[in-house]
Coordinates of C-alpha atoms and ligand atoms in Angstrom, one line a residue:
M81 CA 4.9 24.7 -26.1
P82 CA 4.9 24.1 -22.4
R83 CA 4.2 27.1 -20.2
R84 CA 6.0 28.0 -17.0
A85 CA 3.9 27.7 -14.0
L86 CA 4.8 28.5 -10.4
T87 CA 5.8 25.0 -9.4
P88 CA 7.6 24.2 -6.2
G89 CA 10.7 23.6 -8.4
L90 CA 10.5 27.1 -9.8
L91 CA 9.9 28.6 -6.4
L92 CA 13.0 26.8 -5.1
A93 CA 15.0 27.9 -8.2
T94 CA 13.9 31.5 -7.6
L95 CA 14.9 31.4 -4.0
L96 CA 18.3 29.9 -4.9
A97 CA 18.7 32.6 -7.6
L98 CA 18.0 35.2 -4.9
L99 CA 20.6 33.7 -2.6
A100 CA 23.2 33.3 -5.4
P101 CA 26.3 35.6 -5.3
A102 CA 25.3 39.1 -6.3
S103 CA 25.6 40.1 -9.9
P104 CA 25.9 43.8 -10.6
A105 CA 22.5 45.2 -10.1
S106 CA 20.8 48.1 -11.7
A107 CA 19.2 51.1 -10.0
Q108 CA 15.8 49.2 -9.9
G109 CA 17.5 46.6 -7.8
E110 CA 17.2 44.1 -10.6
E111 CA 19.7 41.4 -11.2
I112 CA 21.8 42.2 -14.3
L113 CA 24.1 39.8 -16.1
G114 CA 27.7 40.5 -15.6
A115 CA 30.3 40.3 -18.4
A116 CA 33.2 37.9 -18.7
S117 CA 36.6 39.3 -18.0
Y118 CA 40.2 38.4 -19.1
P119 CA 43.5 40.1 -18.0
D120 CA 44.3 41.3 -21.5
M121 CA 40.7 42.3 -22.4
T122 CA 40.2 45.9 -23.8
T123 CA 36.9 47.8 -24.1
Y124 CA 36.4 49.9 -27.2
T125 CA 33.7 52.1 -28.6
C126 CA 33.1 51.9 -32.3
R127 CA 30.8 53.8 -34.6
T128 CA 29.8 54.2 -38.2
D129 CA 30.3 57.4 -40.2
A130 CA 27.4 59.9 -40.1
I131 CA 24.2 58.5 -41.5
P132 CA 21.7 61.0 -42.9
I133 CA 18.1 60.8 -41.6
Y134 CA 15.4 62.0 -43.9
A135 CA 11.9 63.3 -43.0
G136 CA 9.7 60.5 -41.8
Q137 CA 12.1 57.8 -43.1
N138 CA 11.7 54.1 -42.4
M139 CA 14.0 52.5 -45.0
N140 CA 15.6 49.1 -44.6
L141 CA 19.2 49.6 -45.7
F142 CA 22.4 47.6 -46.2
A143 CA 25.9 49.0 -45.9
Q144 CA 29.4 47.7 -45.1
T145 CA 31.3 48.3 -41.9
K146 CA 34.4 47.2 -40.1
T147 CA 34.9 45.4 -36.8
C148 CA 35.4 48.6 -35.0
P149 CA 35.4 51.8 -37.2
N150 CA 36.4 55.1 -35.5
A151 CA 37.7 53.0 -32.6
Q152 CA 38.3 54.6 -29.2
K153 CA 39.6 52.8 -26.2
V154 CA 37.5 52.9 -23.0
S155 CA 39.7 50.8 -20.7
G156 CA 42.2 48.0 -20.7
P157 CA 45.7 47.4 -21.9
G158 CA 45.2 47.3 -25.7
D159 CA 45.2 50.1 -28.3
T160 CA 43.2 50.9 -31.4
S161 CA 45.9 49.7 -33.8
V162 CA 44.2 46.3 -33.9
F163 CA 41.4 47.8 -36.0
A164 CA 43.7 49.8 -38.3
P165 CA 43.5 49.1 -42.1
N166 CA 45.4 46.0 -43.0
S167 CA 45.8 44.9 -39.4
N168 CA 46.0 41.2 -39.2
A169 CA 45.1 41.1 -35.5
Q170 CA 42.6 38.5 -34.5
G171 CA 40.5 38.5 -31.3
Y172 CA 37.4 37.5 -29.5
I173 CA 34.4 39.8 -29.0
T174 CA 33.0 38.8 -25.6
R175 CA 30.5 41.6 -25.1
F176 CA 28.7 43.8 -27.7
S177 CA 26.6 46.7 -26.7
P178 CA 24.7 48.4 -29.6
S179 CA 23.1 51.9 -29.7
M180 CA 22.6 55.0 -31.8
V181 CA 23.4 58.7 -31.2
E182 CA 22.2 61.8 -33.0
I183 CA 24.7 64.3 -34.1
G184 CA 23.4 67.7 -32.9
K185 CA 24.4 71.2 -33.4
G186 CA 28.2 71.7 -32.9
G187 CA 28.7 67.9 -33.0
K188 CA 26.9 67.3 -29.7
L189 CA 25.9 63.7 -29.3
T190 CA 22.7 62.6 -27.7
T191 CA 20.8 59.3 -27.7
P192 CA 17.5 60.2 -29.4
S193 CA 14.2 59.3 -27.6
V194 CA 12.2 56.4 -29.0
W195 CA 9.2 58.6 -29.8
D196 CA 11.4 60.9 -31.9
L197 CA 14.0 58.7 -33.8
H198 CA 14.4 55.1 -33.1
L199 CA 16.6 52.1 -33.9
H200 CA 14.0 49.8 -35.5
H201 CA 16.7 47.3 -36.1
V202 CA 20.4 46.9 -36.8
V203 CA 22.1 43.6 -37.7
W204 CA 25.8 43.0 -38.0
L205 CA 26.4 40.4 -40.8
A206 CA 29.6 38.4 -40.1
P207 CA 32.6 38.6 -42.4
N208 CA 31.9 35.0 -43.5
G209 CA 28.2 35.7 -43.9
G210 CA 25.2 35.5 -41.8
P211 CA 23.6 37.7 -39.1
T212 CA 25.4 37.8 -35.7
F213 CA 24.9 40.8 -33.3
A214 CA 21.7 42.7 -33.6
S215 CA 19.5 45.1 -31.9
G216 CA 16.2 46.9 -31.8
E217 CA 15.3 49.6 -29.4
E218 CA 15.6 47.1 -26.5
K219 CA 19.4 47.2 -27.1
T220 CA 20.1 43.8 -25.4
I221 CA 23.8 43.3 -24.7
P222 CA 25.1 39.9 -25.8
K223 CA 27.6 38.9 -23.0
F224 CA 29.2 35.6 -23.7
P225 CA 29.9 33.5 -20.6
Q226 CA 33.4 33.2 -19.4
G227 CA 35.4 31.0 -21.8
Y228 CA 33.5 31.9 -25.0
G229 CA 33.7 34.7 -27.6
F230 CA 33.0 35.5 -31.2
K231 CA 36.2 35.4 -33.2
A232 CA 36.9 38.1 -35.7
G233 CA 39.7 39.9 -37.5
G234 CA 40.5 43.4 -36.3
D235 CA 40.2 44.8 -39.9
A236 CA 37.4 42.5 -41.1
T237 CA 34.6 43.8 -43.3
W238 CA 31.0 43.2 -42.0
G239 CA 27.7 43.9 -43.5
L240 CA 25.3 46.2 -41.7
N241 CA 21.5 46.0 -42.2
Y242 CA 19.7 48.8 -40.5
M243 CA 16.4 50.6 -40.3
I244 CA 16.3 53.9 -38.5
H245 CA 12.7 55.1 -38.0
N246 CA 12.1 58.9 -38.0
L247 CA 8.7 59.3 -36.4
T248 CA 8.7 63.0 -37.2
A249 CA 8.5 65.1 -40.4
S250 CA 11.8 66.8 -39.6
G251 CA 14.6 65.8 -41.9
G252 CA 18.2 66.9 -42.4
R253 CA 19.3 65.0 -39.3
Q254 CA 22.3 62.7 -38.8
I255 CA 23.1 59.8 -36.6
Y256 CA 25.9 57.3 -35.8
I257 CA 25.2 53.6 -35.1
T258 CA 27.4 52.9 -32.2
W259 CA 28.7 49.8 -30.4
E260 CA 30.9 49.2 -27.4
M261 CA 32.7 45.9 -27.2
D262 CA 35.0 43.9 -25.1
W263 CA 37.8 42.5 -27.2
V264 CA 40.2 39.8 -26.1
P265 CA 43.3 39.4 -28.4
E266 CA 44.2 36.1 -30.0
T267 CA 47.7 35.1 -29.1
A268 CA 50.4 32.9 -30.6
P269 CA 50.2 30.1 -29.7
A270 CA 46.4 30.3 -29.7
R271 CA 44.9 31.0 -26.3
T272 CA 43.1 28.1 -24.6
D273 CA 40.9 30.1 -22.2
I274 CA 38.4 31.1 -24.9
N275 CA 36.5 28.8 -27.2
P276 CA 35.1 30.3 -30.4
A277 CA 31.3 30.6 -30.6
R278 CA 29.3 31.5 -33.6
I279 CA 25.8 32.8 -33.9
Q280 CA 23.0 30.5 -35.0
W281 CA 20.2 33.0 -36.1
L282 CA 16.7 31.8 -35.3
D283 CA 13.9 33.9 -36.9
V284 CA 10.3 32.9 -37.0
A285 CA 9.5 35.0 -40.1
G286 CA 12.9 35.1 -41.8
A287 CA 14.0 33.8 -45.1
P288 CA 12.8 34.1 -47.8
Q289 CA 11.5 37.3 -46.3
L290 CA 14.2 40.0 -46.3
Y291 CA 12.1 42.1 -43.9
P292 CA 11.3 39.4 -41.3
V293 CA 7.9 40.5 -40.0
F294 CA 4.4 39.2 -39.3
D295 CA 1.2 40.7 -37.9
A296 CA -0.3 39.8 -34.5
E297 CA -3.8 41.1 -34.5
R298 CA -6.7 41.2 -32.1
G299 CA -8.8 38.1 -32.8
F300 CA -5.8 35.9 -33.9
D301 CA -5.9 34.1 -30.5
A302 CA -8.2 31.3 -31.6
D303 CA -8.5 30.0 -28.1
G304 CA -9.3 33.5 -26.7
D305 CA -6.4 33.5 -24.2
G306 CA -5.4 37.0 -25.5
E307 CA -2.0 35.6 -26.7
F308 CA -1.0 34.9 -30.3
V309 CA 2.0 32.6 -30.6
F310 CA 3.8 32.7 -33.9
P311 CA 4.0 30.4 -35.7
D312 CA 2.2 27.8 -33.5
D313 CA -1.1 29.7 -33.4
V314 CA -1.3 30.5 -37.1
P315 CA -4.3 28.6 -38.4
T316 CA -4.3 26.1 -41.2
D317 CA -8.0 26.9 -42.1
P318 CA -8.0 29.5 -44.8
A319 CA -11.2 31.0 -43.3
A320 CA -9.7 31.5 -39.9
P321 CA -8.4 34.9 -38.7
G322 CA -4.7 35.1 -39.2
Y323 CA -4.4 32.5 -41.9
E324 CA -2.7 35.1 -44.1
E325 CA 0.3 35.0 -41.7
R326 CA 1.0 31.5 -42.8
S327 CA 3.0 32.7 -45.8
K328 CA 5.4 34.4 -43.4
I329 CA 6.4 31.3 -41.4
S330 CA 10.1 30.7 -42.1
N331 CA 12.3 27.6 -41.8
S332 CA 14.8 30.0 -40.2
G333 CA 12.8 29.5 -36.9
T334 CA 14.3 26.0 -36.6
W335 CA 17.8 24.6 -36.8
T336 CA 19.0 21.1 -37.0
V337 CA 22.2 20.4 -35.1
P338 CA 24.9 19.1 -37.5
N339 CA 27.2 16.2 -37.1
G340 CA 29.4 16.4 -34.0
G341 CA 26.7 18.0 -31.9
T342 CA 26.9 21.4 -30.3
T343 CA 27.0 23.4 -27.1
L344 CA 24.6 26.2 -26.6
V345 CA 26.2 29.0 -24.6
F346 CA 24.1 32.2 -24.8
G347 CA 20.8 33.5 -26.2
A348 CA 18.4 36.4 -25.8
G349 CA 15.2 37.1 -27.8
H350 CA 14.1 40.1 -29.8
L351 CA 10.5 41.2 -29.9
H352 CA 8.5 44.3 -30.8
P353 CA 6.1 46.2 -28.6
G354 CA 3.2 43.9 -27.7
G355 CA 5.7 41.0 -27.5
L356 CA 5.7 39.0 -24.3
H357 CA 8.4 36.3 -24.7
V358 CA 10.5 34.2 -27.1
D359 CA 10.6 30.5 -26.3
L360 CA 13.5 28.2 -27.2
E361 CA 13.0 24.5 -27.2
V362 CA 14.6 21.4 -28.6
A363 CA 13.1 18.2 -30.1
R364 CA 14.8 14.8 -30.4
D365 CA 13.1 11.9 -32.0
G366 CA 11.9 9.4 -29.5
P367 CA 11.0 5.7 -29.7
D368 CA 8.8 6.3 -32.7
A369 CA 12.0 6.7 -34.8
G370 CA 11.3 7.5 -38.4
S371 CA 8.8 10.2 -37.8
V372 CA 9.3 13.9 -37.2
D373 CA 11.3 15.2 -34.2
G374 CA 8.9 16.7 -31.7
D375 CA 5.7 15.1 -33.1
D376 CA 5.2 13.7 -29.6
P377 CA 5.3 16.2 -26.7
A378 CA 7.6 13.7 -24.9
E379 CA 10.2 14.5 -27.5
V380 CA 10.4 18.2 -26.7
R381 CA 12.2 20.0 -23.9
P382 CA 12.0 23.7 -23.1
L383 CA 15.4 25.4 -23.0
L384 CA 14.8 29.1 -22.4
R385 CA 12.0 31.6 -22.1
S386 CA 13.4 35.1 -23.0
D387 CA 11.0 37.4 -21.3
A388 CA 10.1 41.0 -22.2
K389 CA 10.3 42.9 -19.0
Y390 CA 8.3 46.1 -19.5
Y391 CA 9.0 49.1 -17.4
E392 CA 6.2 50.8 -19.3
P393 CA 3.4 51.4 -16.8
A394 CA 0.8 50.6 -19.4
G395 CA 2.3 47.2 -19.9
A396 CA 3.3 45.5 -23.2
V397 CA 2.7 48.5 -25.4
S398 CA 6.0 50.4 -25.9
W399 CA 9.7 50.0 -26.3
D400 CA 10.2 50.7 -22.6
V401 CA 11.4 47.1 -22.2
S402 CA 14.4 44.9 -21.7
M403 CA 14.7 41.3 -22.7
T404 CA 16.1 38.5 -20.5
A405 CA 19.0 36.4 -21.7
T406 CA 20.5 33.1 -20.6
R407 CA 22.3 33.0 -17.2
P408 CA 26.1 32.6 -17.0
D409 CA 25.8 28.9 -16.1
W410 CA 23.3 28.1 -18.8
R411 CA 25.0 25.4 -21.0
I412 CA 23.1 22.9 -23.2
S413 CA 24.7 20.0 -24.9
L414 CA 22.9 18.8 -28.0
K415 CA 23.4 15.9 -30.4
A416 CA 23.5 15.8 -34.2
G417 CA 19.9 15.7 -35.6
D418 CA 18.3 17.6 -32.6
T419 CA 15.9 20.2 -33.8
V420 CA 16.1 23.6 -32.1
S421 CA 13.2 26.0 -32.6
I422 CA 11.7 29.3 -31.3
D423 CA 8.3 30.8 -31.2
A424 CA 7.2 34.3 -30.3
T425 CA 4.2 35.3 -28.1
Y426 CA 2.3 38.6 -28.5
D427 CA -0.4 40.1 -26.3
V428 CA -3.3 40.7 -28.7
K429 CA -5.9 41.7 -26.0
K430 CA -5.5 45.5 -26.2
A431 CA -4.3 46.1 -29.7
S432 CA -3.1 44.7 -33.0
W433 CA 0.7 44.7 -33.7
Y434 CA 1.8 45.1 -37.3
E435 CA 5.3 44.3 -38.6
S436 CA 6.2 42.3 -35.5
M437 CA 9.4 40.2 -35.1
G438 CA 10.4 37.1 -33.2
I439 CA 14.1 36.4 -33.3
L440 CA 16.7 34.7 -31.1
P441 CA 20.4 34.8 -32.0
L442 CA 21.8 31.8 -30.3
A443 CA 25.6 31.5 -29.5
V444 CA 26.8 27.9 -30.2
S445 CA 30.2 26.3 -29.9
N446 CA 31.8 23.1 -31.1
A447 CA 33.7 22.9 -27.8
S448 CA 32.5 20.3 -25.4
D449 CA 31.9 21.8 -22.0
P450 CA 31.7 19.8 -18.8
A451 CA 29.1 22.1 -17.5
A452 CA 26.8 21.5 -20.5
K453 CA 23.9 19.2 -19.9
D454 CA 21.9 17.2 -22.3
P455 CA 18.1 18.0 -22.1
F456 CA 17.1 14.3 -22.6
D457 CA 19.9 12.4 -20.8
D458 CA 20.0 14.9 -17.9
E459 CA 16.5 16.2 -17.9
A460 CA 16.4 17.5 -14.4
A461 CA 19.6 19.6 -14.8
V462 CA 18.3 21.3 -17.9
R463 CA 14.8 21.8 -16.4
A464 CA 16.5 23.6 -13.5
M465 CA 18.3 25.9 -15.9
Y466 CA 15.0 26.6 -17.6
D467 CA 13.2 27.2 -14.3
A468 CA 15.8 29.6 -13.1
G469 CA 14.6 31.9 -15.9
G470 CA 16.5 34.5 -17.8
I471 CA 18.5 37.5 -16.6
L472 CA 18.5 41.1 -17.9
T473 CA 21.5 42.4 -19.8
H474 CA 20.8 46.0 -18.8
G475 CA 18.3 48.0 -16.8
R476 CA 15.8 50.6 -18.0
L477 CA 17.0 52.9 -20.7
P478 CA 16.0 56.5 -20.3
E479 CA 15.7 57.0 -24.1
N480 CA 13.0 54.3 -24.2
I481 CA 10.7 56.0 -21.8
D482 CA 7.6 56.8 -23.9
R483 CA 7.3 60.4 -22.5
K484 CA 5.1 61.9 -25.3
A485 CA 2.5 59.2 -25.6
D486 CA -0.9 59.7 -24.1
K487 CA -0.2 63.3 -23.0
D488 CA -3.4 65.4 -22.9
L489 CA -3.0 67.9 -25.7
K490 CA -6.3 69.6 -25.0
L491 CA -7.4 68.8 -28.5
P492 CA -11.2 68.4 -29.0
D493 CA -12.7 64.9 -29.2
P494 CA -13.4 64.3 -32.9
R495 CA -16.7 62.6 -31.9
K496 CA -17.9 65.9 -30.4
L497 CA -17.0 68.1 -33.4
K498 CA -19.6 69.0 -36.1
S499 CA -19.2 67.2 -39.4
K500 CA -17.8 69.0 -42.4
G501 CA -18.6 68.0 -45.9
K502 CA -18.5 64.5 -47.4
V503 CA -15.6 62.2 -48.3
S504 CA -15.3 62.9 -52.0
K505 CA -15.1 60.1 -54.7
A506 CA -11.4 60.6 -54.7
G507 CA -11.3 59.8 -51.1
I508 CA -8.9 61.2 -48.5
V509 CA -5.5 62.4 -49.6
I510 CA -2.3 62.3 -47.6
D511 CA 0.0 65.2 -48.4
A512 CA 2.8 66.7 -46.4
F513 CA 2.1 64.4 -43.4
R514 CA -1.6 65.4 -43.3
Y515 CA -4.7 63.5 -44.1
S516 CA -7.5 65.6 -45.6
K517 CA -10.3 66.0 -45.1
G518 CA -10.7 65.3 -41.4
G519 CA -7.0 65.0 -40.7
Y520 CA -5.1 66.6 -37.9
S521 CA -1.8 66.6 -36.2
A522 CA -1.5 65.6 -32.5
F523 CA 0.1 68.9 -31.6
K524 CA -1.2 71.4 -29.0
G525 CA -3.3 74.1 -30.6
F526 CA -4.1 72.3 -33.8
P527 CA -7.0 74.3 -35.3
K528 CA -10.3 72.7 -34.3
D529 CA -12.1 73.6 -37.6
S530 CA -9.6 71.5 -39.6
M531 CA -10.3 68.5 -37.4
R532 CA -14.0 68.3 -38.3
P533 CA -14.8 64.8 -39.6
P534 CA -16.1 64.4 -43.2
V535 CA -19.2 62.1 -43.7
I536 CA -19.7 58.7 -45.3
R537 CA -22.8 56.5 -45.5
P538 CA -23.1 53.4 -43.4
G539 CA -21.2 50.5 -45.0
Q540 CA -19.1 52.8 -47.2
S541 CA -15.4 52.3 -47.5
V542 CA -12.9 55.1 -47.6
A543 CA -10.2 55.4 -50.2
F544 CA -6.8 56.9 -49.3
T545 CA -4.0 58.1 -51.6
N546 CA -0.5 58.9 -50.3
Y547 CA 1.0 61.8 -52.3
D548 CA 4.0 61.8 -50.0
A549 CA 5.3 58.7 -51.8
I550 CA 5.1 58.7 -55.5
L551 CA 6.7 56.1 -57.7
A552 CA 9.0 58.6 -59.4
M553 CA 10.5 59.9 -56.1
P554 CA 13.7 58.4 -54.7
D555 CA 13.2 56.4 -51.4
T556 CA 14.9 59.2 -49.5
E557 CA 12.2 61.7 -50.5
Q558 CA 9.2 59.4 -49.9
A559 CA 7.3 59.3 -46.6
W560 CA 5.5 56.0 -46.2
H561 CA 2.3 56.3 -44.3
S562 CA -0.3 53.9 -42.9
I563 CA -3.9 54.3 -42.2
T564 CA -4.5 52.3 -39.0
S565 CA -7.7 52.3 -36.9
C566 CA -7.4 53.6 -33.3
K567 CA -10.0 53.8 -30.6
A568 CA -11.7 57.3 -30.4
P569 CA -10.8 60.0 -29.4
C570 CA -7.3 59.2 -30.6
N571 CA -6.4 62.8 -29.9
R572 CA -3.7 62.5 -27.3
G573 CA 0.1 62.9 -27.5
S574 CA 2.0 60.5 -29.8
G575 CA 4.7 58.0 -29.1
I576 CA 5.1 54.3 -29.2
G577 CA 2.3 53.4 -26.7
Y578 CA -0.2 55.9 -28.2
P579 CA -2.1 55.7 -30.4
L580 CA -2.5 51.9 -30.4
A581 CA -4.1 49.9 -33.3
D582 CA -7.2 49.3 -31.2
G583 CA -10.1 50.7 -33.2
P584 CA -13.6 49.1 -33.2
I585 CA -13.0 47.9 -36.7
N586 CA -9.5 46.4 -37.2
F587 CA -7.8 47.9 -40.2
D588 CA -4.3 48.7 -41.3
S589 CA -3.1 49.7 -44.8
G590 CA 0.6 48.7 -44.4
Q591 CA 3.2 51.4 -45.4
L592 CA 1.9 53.1 -48.5
G593 CA 4.7 53.9 -50.9
Y594 CA 7.3 52.4 -53.1
G595 CA 10.4 51.1 -51.4
T596 CA 13.2 50.0 -53.8
G597 CA 16.1 47.5 -53.2
T598 CA 16.0 46.1 -49.7
S599 CA 13.1 48.3 -48.8
T600 CA 10.8 46.6 -51.3
E601 CA 9.2 44.5 -48.6
V602 CA 8.7 47.3 -46.2
T603 CA 6.1 49.1 -48.3
T604 CA 2.9 47.9 -50.0
G605 CA 4.2 49.0 -53.4
T606 CA 1.2 51.2 -54.0
S607 CA 0.1 54.6 -52.9
T608 CA -3.6 53.7 -52.4
Y609 CA -5.7 51.9 -49.8
T610 CA -9.3 51.3 -49.2
T611 CA -10.7 50.6 -45.7
P612 CA -13.2 47.8 -45.0
P613 CA -16.8 49.0 -44.8
L614 CA -17.4 51.4 -41.9
T615 CA -20.7 50.3 -40.7
K616 CA -22.3 52.0 -37.7
A617 CA -24.4 55.0 -38.3
G618 CA -23.7 57.9 -35.9
K619 CA -20.2 56.6 -35.2
T620 CA -17.0 58.6 -35.7
Y621 CA -14.1 56.4 -36.7
T622 CA -10.6 57.6 -35.9
Y623 CA -7.3 56.4 -37.4
F624 CA -3.6 57.3 -37.3
C625 CA -0.3 56.6 -39.1
R626 CA 1.8 53.9 -37.4
I627 CA 5.0 55.3 -38.9
H628 CA 4.3 59.0 -37.9
P629 CA 1.9 58.6 -35.0
F630 CA 1.3 62.4 -34.7
M631 CA -0.8 62.0 -37.9
R632 CA -4.5 61.4 -37.1
G633 CA -7.8 61.6 -38.8
S634 CA -11.5 60.8 -38.5
V635 CA -14.6 60.1 -40.6
R636 CA -18.2 60.0 -39.5
V637 CA -20.8 57.5 -40.6
K638 CA -24.2 59.2 -41.1
G639 CA -27.5 58.7 -42.8
K640 CA -29.0 55.5 -44.3
Q641 CA -27.2 52.7 -46.1
R642 CA -27.0 53.3 -49.8
K643 CA -29.0 50.6 -51.7
Ligands
CU205 CU1 3.0 58.6 -41.9

């Protein structure tokens, strides 16, 4: 994958972009992508019915929804009757802005903070099948360029796949998934100022995985550059670190353009914390016809780098991020047989990232567009589009600021506490969101005596059993926990960016518990886990739960290795 360097061409493109007519800018003075507009366009808010949120939940769920349930008009000439039951109205969605609100006391609606309750993912599955609009906490806003939209019926039935992550042990909460959209009605005869576009979903770790994730761990960067590119950097040598990720590589990360060719009109990547960028490229078989597209670098052209712009002061470690999307004049013309693909780059210098994603929903149209350029026939024009870089679809989101992470809670450093007892044969138990022995909650005033680390011998492993998730419990009563190593002291406030999976010995149990149905792949399907051997005498190892990061624990290695 070619990487973008600061070439004179890029410099020029950047200067031109700065001189370009102003797009609406955010408070930070950043350039923000504007939305298309039509005289008869109406903006609506839509939301699901109330969704219950259980203590500590992290379920992957499917439901049905409509094009715009509980519709309310924001602005424009239309009314909400287009979305009424049995409406046969058709229209084009030209902008789609997803979010989530919590229903508080007295019905008060607030957008929950990312360290409390977060939108892990939500995907709208089109009436005729397949994922279309989607979001994680970055809440990218697809805005189709002028002249394109996603065509749908006002009363169409959509699928909704969602995972709402409750980072706390407080249940009995309720949320709505919300979306605001610009809707342009279809007319009779059919309007000619909008071409239908559909979404080609590109997912590096998708089907057959239902929960499309992979791990990006420290040490997976074979070349030592601190970056792990999925799938390109996944080794083929079974002995190499990261080989186990090979089974997660999906064909959904590539797409072959069908007969008739296509025009690409919009795209923006989706990543998790730690993610740096999603790259989109195309391959066309060259003079060595008969072999594989892209086997020669001369057969590959970069189309877009969707960058993660972190507002997070600590860098690529939290959800305080926005993704860049394609610019309004980005149009790519492709021929039948061209192979489009993406890859996802993660920063693996500081920490390991588990259950990571790399997705790019790409809006494509059958319409031929005079502005669209062919990356092989008109290489310079497409290179200029690539060099111009992406554009943000919104600025910093207040709910994504990771306020609770890394706050000094004045808790003691587990390394400085006296040991207390040994880890028993049964190991450490997780019950009611606590590890014991040696477990603690990252809350101010947690009793110091309960934090004292139990002892193991050098080279001993520690077994864990999660009693918060027992096979007989329904999913809604289970709390899936992980045991993930963090660098000591690991005693500061909890959020997304703290603790990090950055312990001296890399380990992570996955989510211990028994998900059923579409949550099957989220959990490990067991309630037990054993760490790798903890080796260094005198060292206190700390760990946390990735799902409920206020959960912490420590063990101390002491004495001589058992023969
Ligand atoms: Cu947990």
